[in-house]
Amino acid sequence: MTDGQPIPVIIDCDTGVDDALALLFAVRHPALDVRAITCVAGNTDVDGVVRNTLTVLEVAGAGDIPVARGAERPLIEPVRTARHVHGEDGMGDLGLPAPTRVPVDVDAVTLLRREILASPRPVTLIPTAPLTNIALLLRTHPEVTRNIERIVFMGGAVATGNATPVAEFNVWHDPEAAAVLLTAGVPITMYGLDVFKRVLVPAGEVQRLRTSPEASLRLAGELLAHRDPATSGDPTPMGGLGDAGAICAVVDPKGITTEALPVEVVLAPGPARGQTIVDRRPRPGESEIHEGTREQPLVDVALDVDVERYVNLYLETL
Ligand code: RIB
Ligand code: CA
């Protein structure tokens, strides 16, 4: 909270197992005023994302938050979902009932513009998905930047990727959109894979959530247990908070260690497309000496995270 007032936030998501964990946390934490949630294709198709988002909000008792449907596909690339990770329905195939609510009757970019400009205090934007909606917003209504406090996005990687050896899924899915984001001209925090993958809820806590009498806690437990290596055959550890870590970084920014670094998205076709090149060199190199400096925007890149701090924050909030 700044000056005791809740922080106005808008989440742009591709719900998604971990987007769902992020939503369950965001609508619960008293320091956040979730003004709207917008949906984009990513983990699954955009209509599946809308359905999953509405379902999660209903389980969480937050059915009054407006939800809008956004981009059906990236700016250039086709939709390349992550159903192999998030399940056929995009949210762990938990067999949840269909939502009773429908999205608002305007598109995501319109809702984003409306809610950002209407907010009495600058909004913190939290994309936890491919950045297609955010790029379309910034190109269609650049005036919104005057009322954006910061964009804290889950995406990119300083070191190892997941979609490719070097590219993280949200940026890889729509690299051009990520490049537009980085030149938004507002403060940006990159909550990348390097910290994303470390925030794991212990198995005992996951089991406790799964047996809770409260529906939203049970859902969180099921989502956290969704990728149990013992049953999924996938080595990815169970209990990952994933996107929810980016929300924690808004509530408790001291839980991450950031450094203001130049970040460039590789757009050229080839094995590095979608990589976020984070320049951690202490000084320019021969490239700058012989070929001149490539001006890249400075981004507050998360280099470390206090795992226990965010796990406790998440569990205490739910
Ligand atoms: O690379 C991780 C990101 O891709 C997360 O946002 C996850 O939900 C998927 O969208
Ligand atoms: Ca996501």
XYZ file of N, CA and C in Angstrom, residues 25-146:
366
model
N -4.680 -14.921 -5.321
C -3.924 -14.087 -4.370
C -4.295 -12.610 -4.521
N -4.319 -12.145 -5.764
C -4.515 -10.700 -6.007
C -5.854 -10.212 -5.468
N -6.908 -11.007 -5.668
C -8.234 -10.529 -5.235
C -8.391 -10.619 -3.726
N -7.463 -11.352 -3.074
C -7.544 -11.498 -1.617
C -6.729 -10.439 -0.884
N -5.622 -9.977 -1.500
C -4.697 -9.155 -0.690
C -5.235 -7.727 -0.509
N -5.290 -7.270 0.722
C -5.885 -5.942 1.004
C -5.084 -4.771 0.421
N -3.831 -5.015 0.052
C -3.025 -3.898 -0.480
C -3.319 -3.654 -1.948
N -4.116 -4.531 -2.556
C -4.399 -4.397 -3.993
C -5.871 -4.084 -4.232
N -6.087 -3.179 -5.170
C -7.448 -2.883 -5.648
C -7.488 -3.322 -7.116
N -7.975 -4.549 -7.337
C -7.973 -5.094 -8.704
C -9.108 -4.435 -9.488
N -8.739 -3.528 -10.395
C -9.722 -2.720 -11.127
C -10.335 -3.482 -12.301
N -9.538 -4.397 -12.882
C -10.014 -5.134 -14.072
C -9.038 -6.261 -14.351
N -9.512 -7.240 -15.115
C -8.656 -8.339 -15.561
C -8.902 -8.529 -17.055
N -7.821 -8.568 -17.828
C -7.961 -8.735 -19.277
C -7.284 -10.027 -19.698
N -7.811 -10.606 -20.788
C -7.410 -11.956 -21.199
C -6.786 -11.948 -22.588
N -5.797 -12.811 -22.743
C -5.074 -12.901 -24.020
C -4.743 -14.364 -24.287
N -4.639 -14.733 -25.540
C -4.265 -16.111 -25.898
C -2.839 -16.378 -25.440
N -2.627 -17.568 -24.955
C -1.268 -17.937 -24.508
C -1.259 -19.393 -24.077
N -1.500 -19.611 -22.775
C -1.530 -20.999 -22.276
C -2.589 -21.821 -23.003
N -3.696 -21.158 -23.311
C -4.744 -21.790 -24.116
C -5.366 -20.714 -25.008
N -6.395 -21.018 -25.732
C -7.004 -20.015 -26.627
C -7.697 -18.950 -25.777
N -7.944 -17.801 -26.372
C -8.414 -16.654 -25.581
C -9.784 -16.916 -24.953
N -10.643 -17.675 -25.630
C -11.962 -17.955 -25.027
C -11.819 -18.892 -23.834
N -10.837 -19.800 -23.912
C -10.567 -20.665 -22.765
C -10.003 -19.860 -21.613
N -9.172 -18.880 -21.943
C -8.607 -17.994 -20.908
C -9.726 -17.212 -20.216
N -10.657 -16.681 -21.021
C -11.786 -15.927 -20.432
C -12.585 -16.842 -19.507
N -12.893 -18.030 -19.996
C -13.680 -18.985 -19.192
C -12.964 -19.312 -17.887
N -11.679 -19.616 -17.981
C -10.917 -19.975 -16.779
C -10.833 -18.804 -15.801
N -10.649 -17.601 -16.349
C -10.540 -16.415 -15.490
C -11.840 -16.165 -14.732
N -12.952 -16.237 -15.449
C -14.261 -16.031 -14.808
C -14.518 -17.103 -13.753
N -14.120 -18.330 -14.058
C -14.311 -19.430 -13.099
C -13.546 -19.169 -11.816
N -12.278 -18.793 -11.961
C -11.438 -18.546 -10.778
C -12.016 -17.407 -9.939
N -12.450 -16.348 -10.589
C -12.999 -15.198 -9.851
C -14.268 -15.601 -9.099
N -15.069 -16.467 -9.707
C -16.297 -16.912 -9.023
C -15.946 -17.753 -7.807
N -14.987 -18.644 -7.950
C -14.585 -19.468 -6.799
C -14.047 -18.574 -5.685
N -13.347 -17.507 -6.091
C -12.715 -16.597 -5.113
C -13.698 -15.576 -4.555
N -14.945 -15.610 -5.038
C -15.925 -14.631 -4.555
C -15.645 -13.222 -5.049
N -14.987 -13.122 -6.193
C -14.633 -11.802 -6.763
C -15.284 -11.630 -8.123
N -16.507 -12.041 -8.205
C -17.213 -12.027 -9.492
C -17.581 -10.632 -9.981
N -17.304 -9.598 -9.158
C -17.680 -8.241 -9.585
C -16.580 -7.536 -10.376
N -15.419 -8.156 -10.467
C -14.303 -7.518 -11.192
C -14.531 -7.695 -12.699
N -14.521 -6.594 -13.467
C -14.747 -6.733 -14.915
C -13.636 -7.507 -15.604
N -14.059 -8.391 -16.510
C -13.128 -9.232 -17.284
C -13.402 -8.983 -18.762
N -12.334 -8.762 -19.537
C -12.529 -8.513 -20.980
C -11.678 -9.474 -21.799
N -12.209 -9.808 -22.949
C -11.544 -10.693 -23.916
C -10.613 -9.851 -24.790
N -9.400 -10.337 -24.970
C -8.410 -9.603 -25.766
C -7.955 -10.380 -26.975
N -6.687 -10.206 -27.306
C -6.150 -10.720 -28.575
C -6.254 -12.245 -28.675
N -6.699 -12.651 -29.864
C -6.851 -14.091 -30.132
C -5.518 -14.724 -30.534
N -4.590 -13.880 -30.966
C -3.279 -14.401 -31.395
C -2.250 -13.281 -31.297
N -0.964 -13.668 -31.338
C 0.097 -12.655 -31.270
C 0.081 -11.706 -32.477
N 0.894 -10.679 -32.437
C 0.939 -9.684 -33.522
C 1.390 -10.320 -34.845
N 2.345 -11.211 -34.744
C 2.909 -11.809 -35.974
C 2.737 -13.331 -35.970
N 3.109 -13.962 -34.877
C 3.115 -15.426 -34.790
C 1.695 -15.984 -34.710
N 1.519 -17.258 -35.030
C 0.245 -17.928 -34.732
C 0.150 -18.224 -33.243
N -1.039 -18.666 -32.795
C -1.155 -19.077 -31.389
C -0.384 -20.388 -31.204
N 0.471 -20.415 -30.214
C 1.214 -21.659 -29.904
C 1.021 -21.893 -28.405
N -0.020 -22.640 -28.051
C -0.430 -22.737 -26.641
C 0.561 -23.576 -25.828
N 0.315 -23.591 -24.532
C 1.119 -24.408 -23.608
C 0.200 -25.436 -22.939
N -0.711 -26.004 -23.748
C -1.672 -26.972 -23.181
C -0.956 -28.198 -22.610
N 0.205 -28.514 -23.167
C 0.923 -29.695 -22.658
C 1.357 -29.476 -21.206
N 1.404 -28.192 -20.819
C 1.774 -27.871 -19.427
C 0.526 -27.632 -18.573
N -0.428 -26.893 -19.139
C -1.575 -26.420 -18.355
C -2.826 -27.265 -18.540
N -2.732 -28.308 -19.361
C -3.902 -29.163 -19.569
C -4.747 -28.700 -20.736
N -5.648 -29.564 -21.196
C -6.470 -29.262 -22.370
C -7.305 -27.993 -22.148
N -7.844 -27.840 -20.922
C -8.678 -26.639 -20.677
C -7.823 -25.454 -20.250
N -6.522 -25.650 -20.146
C -5.624 -24.546 -19.797
C -5.495 -24.327 -18.309
N -6.296 -25.078 -17.516
C -6.232 -24.842 -16.064
C -6.216 -26.164 -15.308
N -5.396 -27.065 -15.825
C -5.160 -28.292 -15.082
C -6.218 -29.364 -15.237
N -7.192 -29.141 -16.151
C -8.265 -30.140 -16.403
C -8.871 -30.608 -15.092
N -9.203 -29.690 -14.235
C -9.749 -29.992 -12.901
C -11.248 -30.239 -12.947
N -11.844 -30.065 -14.105
C -13.290 -30.332 -14.217
C -14.143 -29.333 -13.472
N -13.679 -28.095 -13.401
C -14.434 -27.049 -12.688
C -15.688 -26.698 -13.475
N -16.757 -26.303 -12.775
C -17.988 -25.932 -13.485
C -17.771 -24.679 -14.329
N -18.540 -24.572 -15.406
C -18.432 -23.377 -16.266
C -18.849 -22.149 -15.450
N -18.303 -20.989 -15.757
C -18.668 -19.779 -15.019
C -20.097 -19.367 -15.326
N -20.725 -18.667 -14.400
C -22.089 -18.163 -14.643
C -22.036 -16.769 -15.267
N -20.904 -16.095 -15.103
C -20.769 -14.712 -15.621
C -20.192 -14.726 -17.034
N -20.359 -13.621 -17.718
C -19.761 -13.450 -19.054
C -18.811 -12.248 -18.994
N -17.907 -12.119 -19.951
C -17.024 -10.947 -19.941
C -17.815 -9.674 -20.271
N -17.176 -8.537 -20.017
C -17.832 -7.261 -20.350
C -17.941 -7.155 -21.880
N -18.755 -6.225 -22.344
C -19.023 -6.176 -23.792
C -18.061 -5.251 -24.539
N -16.903 -4.983 -23.934
C -15.862 -4.261 -24.684
C -14.620 -5.136 -24.711
N -13.736 -4.865 -25.638
C -12.519 -5.680 -25.752
C -11.504 -5.255 -24.679
N -10.466 -6.055 -24.564
C -9.465 -5.842 -23.504
C -8.790 -4.478 -23.597
N -8.452 -4.059 -24.813
C -7.741 -2.778 -24.947
C -8.640 -1.632 -24.495
N -9.912 -1.722 -24.861
C -10.868 -0.681 -24.443
C -11.017 -0.662 -22.924
N -11.140 -1.831 -22.323
C -11.290 -1.888 -20.855
C -10.024 -1.392 -20.168
N -8.864 -1.786 -20.698
C -7.594 -1.316 -20.115
C -7.540 0.219 -20.156
N -7.831 0.780 -21.335
C -7.752 2.253 -21.463
C -8.719 2.923 -20.498
N -9.963 2.380 -20.474
C -11.015 2.993 -19.650
C -10.618 2.991 -18.176
N -10.189 1.842 -17.695
C -9.890 1.702 -16.270
C -8.598 2.432 -15.884
N -7.629 2.469 -16.767
C -6.376 3.189 -16.450
C -6.658 4.686 -16.351
N -7.350 5.233 -17.341
C -7.588 6.683 -17.350
C -8.599 7.092 -16.288
N -9.473 6.168 -15.879
C -10.496 6.521 -14.881
C -9.952 6.425 -13.454
N -8.818 5.765 -13.284
C -8.316 5.546 -11.919
C -7.866 6.872 -11.288
N -8.311 7.136 -10.058
C -7.911 8.389 -9.407
C -6.425 8.434 -9.067
N -5.794 7.230 -9.025
C -4.350 7.182 -8.780
C -3.692 6.285 -9.822
N -2.430 6.562 -10.140
C -1.761 5.780 -11.203
C -1.856 4.273 -10.966
N -2.082 3.532 -12.064
C -2.338 2.093 -12.018
C -1.033 1.320 -12.202
N -0.919 0.215 -11.483
C 0.168 -0.738 -11.737
C -0.390 -1.855 -12.610
N 0.221 -2.035 -13.779
C -0.207 -3.050 -14.737
C 0.607 -4.323 -14.497
N -0.055 -5.460 -14.408
C 0.653 -6.716 -14.130
C 0.313 -7.748 -15.208
N 1.071 -7.735 -16.322
C 0.885 -8.792 -17.328
C 1.540 -10.092 -16.870
N 0.763 -11.180 -16.934
C 1.341 -12.495 -16.591
C 1.187 -13.447 -17.783
N 1.315 -12.887 -18.974
C 0.964 -13.615 -20.207
C 1.727 -12.993 -21.369
N 1.546 -13.552 -22.572
C 2.076 -12.863 -23.753
C 1.567 -11.426 -23.779
N 2.373 -10.515 -24.320
C 2.135 -9.078 -24.130
C 1.340 -8.440 -25.263
N 0.619 -9.241 -25.997
C -0.121 -8.755 -27.161
C -1.095 -7.634 -26.792
N -1.908 -7.838 -25.771
C -2.878 -6.790 -25.370
C -2.162 -5.509 -24.963
N -1.064 -5.655 -24.253
C -0.329 -4.489 -23.753
C 0.271 -3.711 -24.922
N 0.790 -4.425 -25.899
C 1.351 -3.745 -27.081
C 0.255 -3.011 -27.858
N -0.882 -3.675 -28.030
C -2.001 -3.040 -28.755
C -2.496 -1.809 -27.994
N -2.522 -1.900 -26.667
C -2.928 -0.750 -25.843
C -1.962 0.408 -26.040
N -0.680 0.132 -25.953
C 0.334 1.195 -26.018
C 0.391 1.841 -27.392
N 0.083 1.082 -28.415
C 0.091 1.628 -29.777
C -1.237 2.320 -30.121
N -2.328 1.865 -29.506
C -3.630 2.456 -29.835
C -3.923 3.683 -28.967
N -3.547 3.590 -27.685
C -3.848 4.666 -26.726
C -2.604 5.017 -25.916
N -1.580 5.581 -26.532
C -0.331 5.875 -25.792
C -0.550 6.844 -24.622
N -1.675 7.553 -24.653
C -1.954 8.490 -23.562
C -2.121 7.782 -22.211
N -2.338 6.482 -22.237
C -2.539 5.789 -20.950
C -1.288 5.842 -20.076
N -0.125 6.058 -20.691
C 1.116 6.008 -19.889
C 1.138 7.095 -18.817
N 0.318 8.149 -19.039
C 0.327 9.224 -18.042
C -0.280 8.787 -16.704
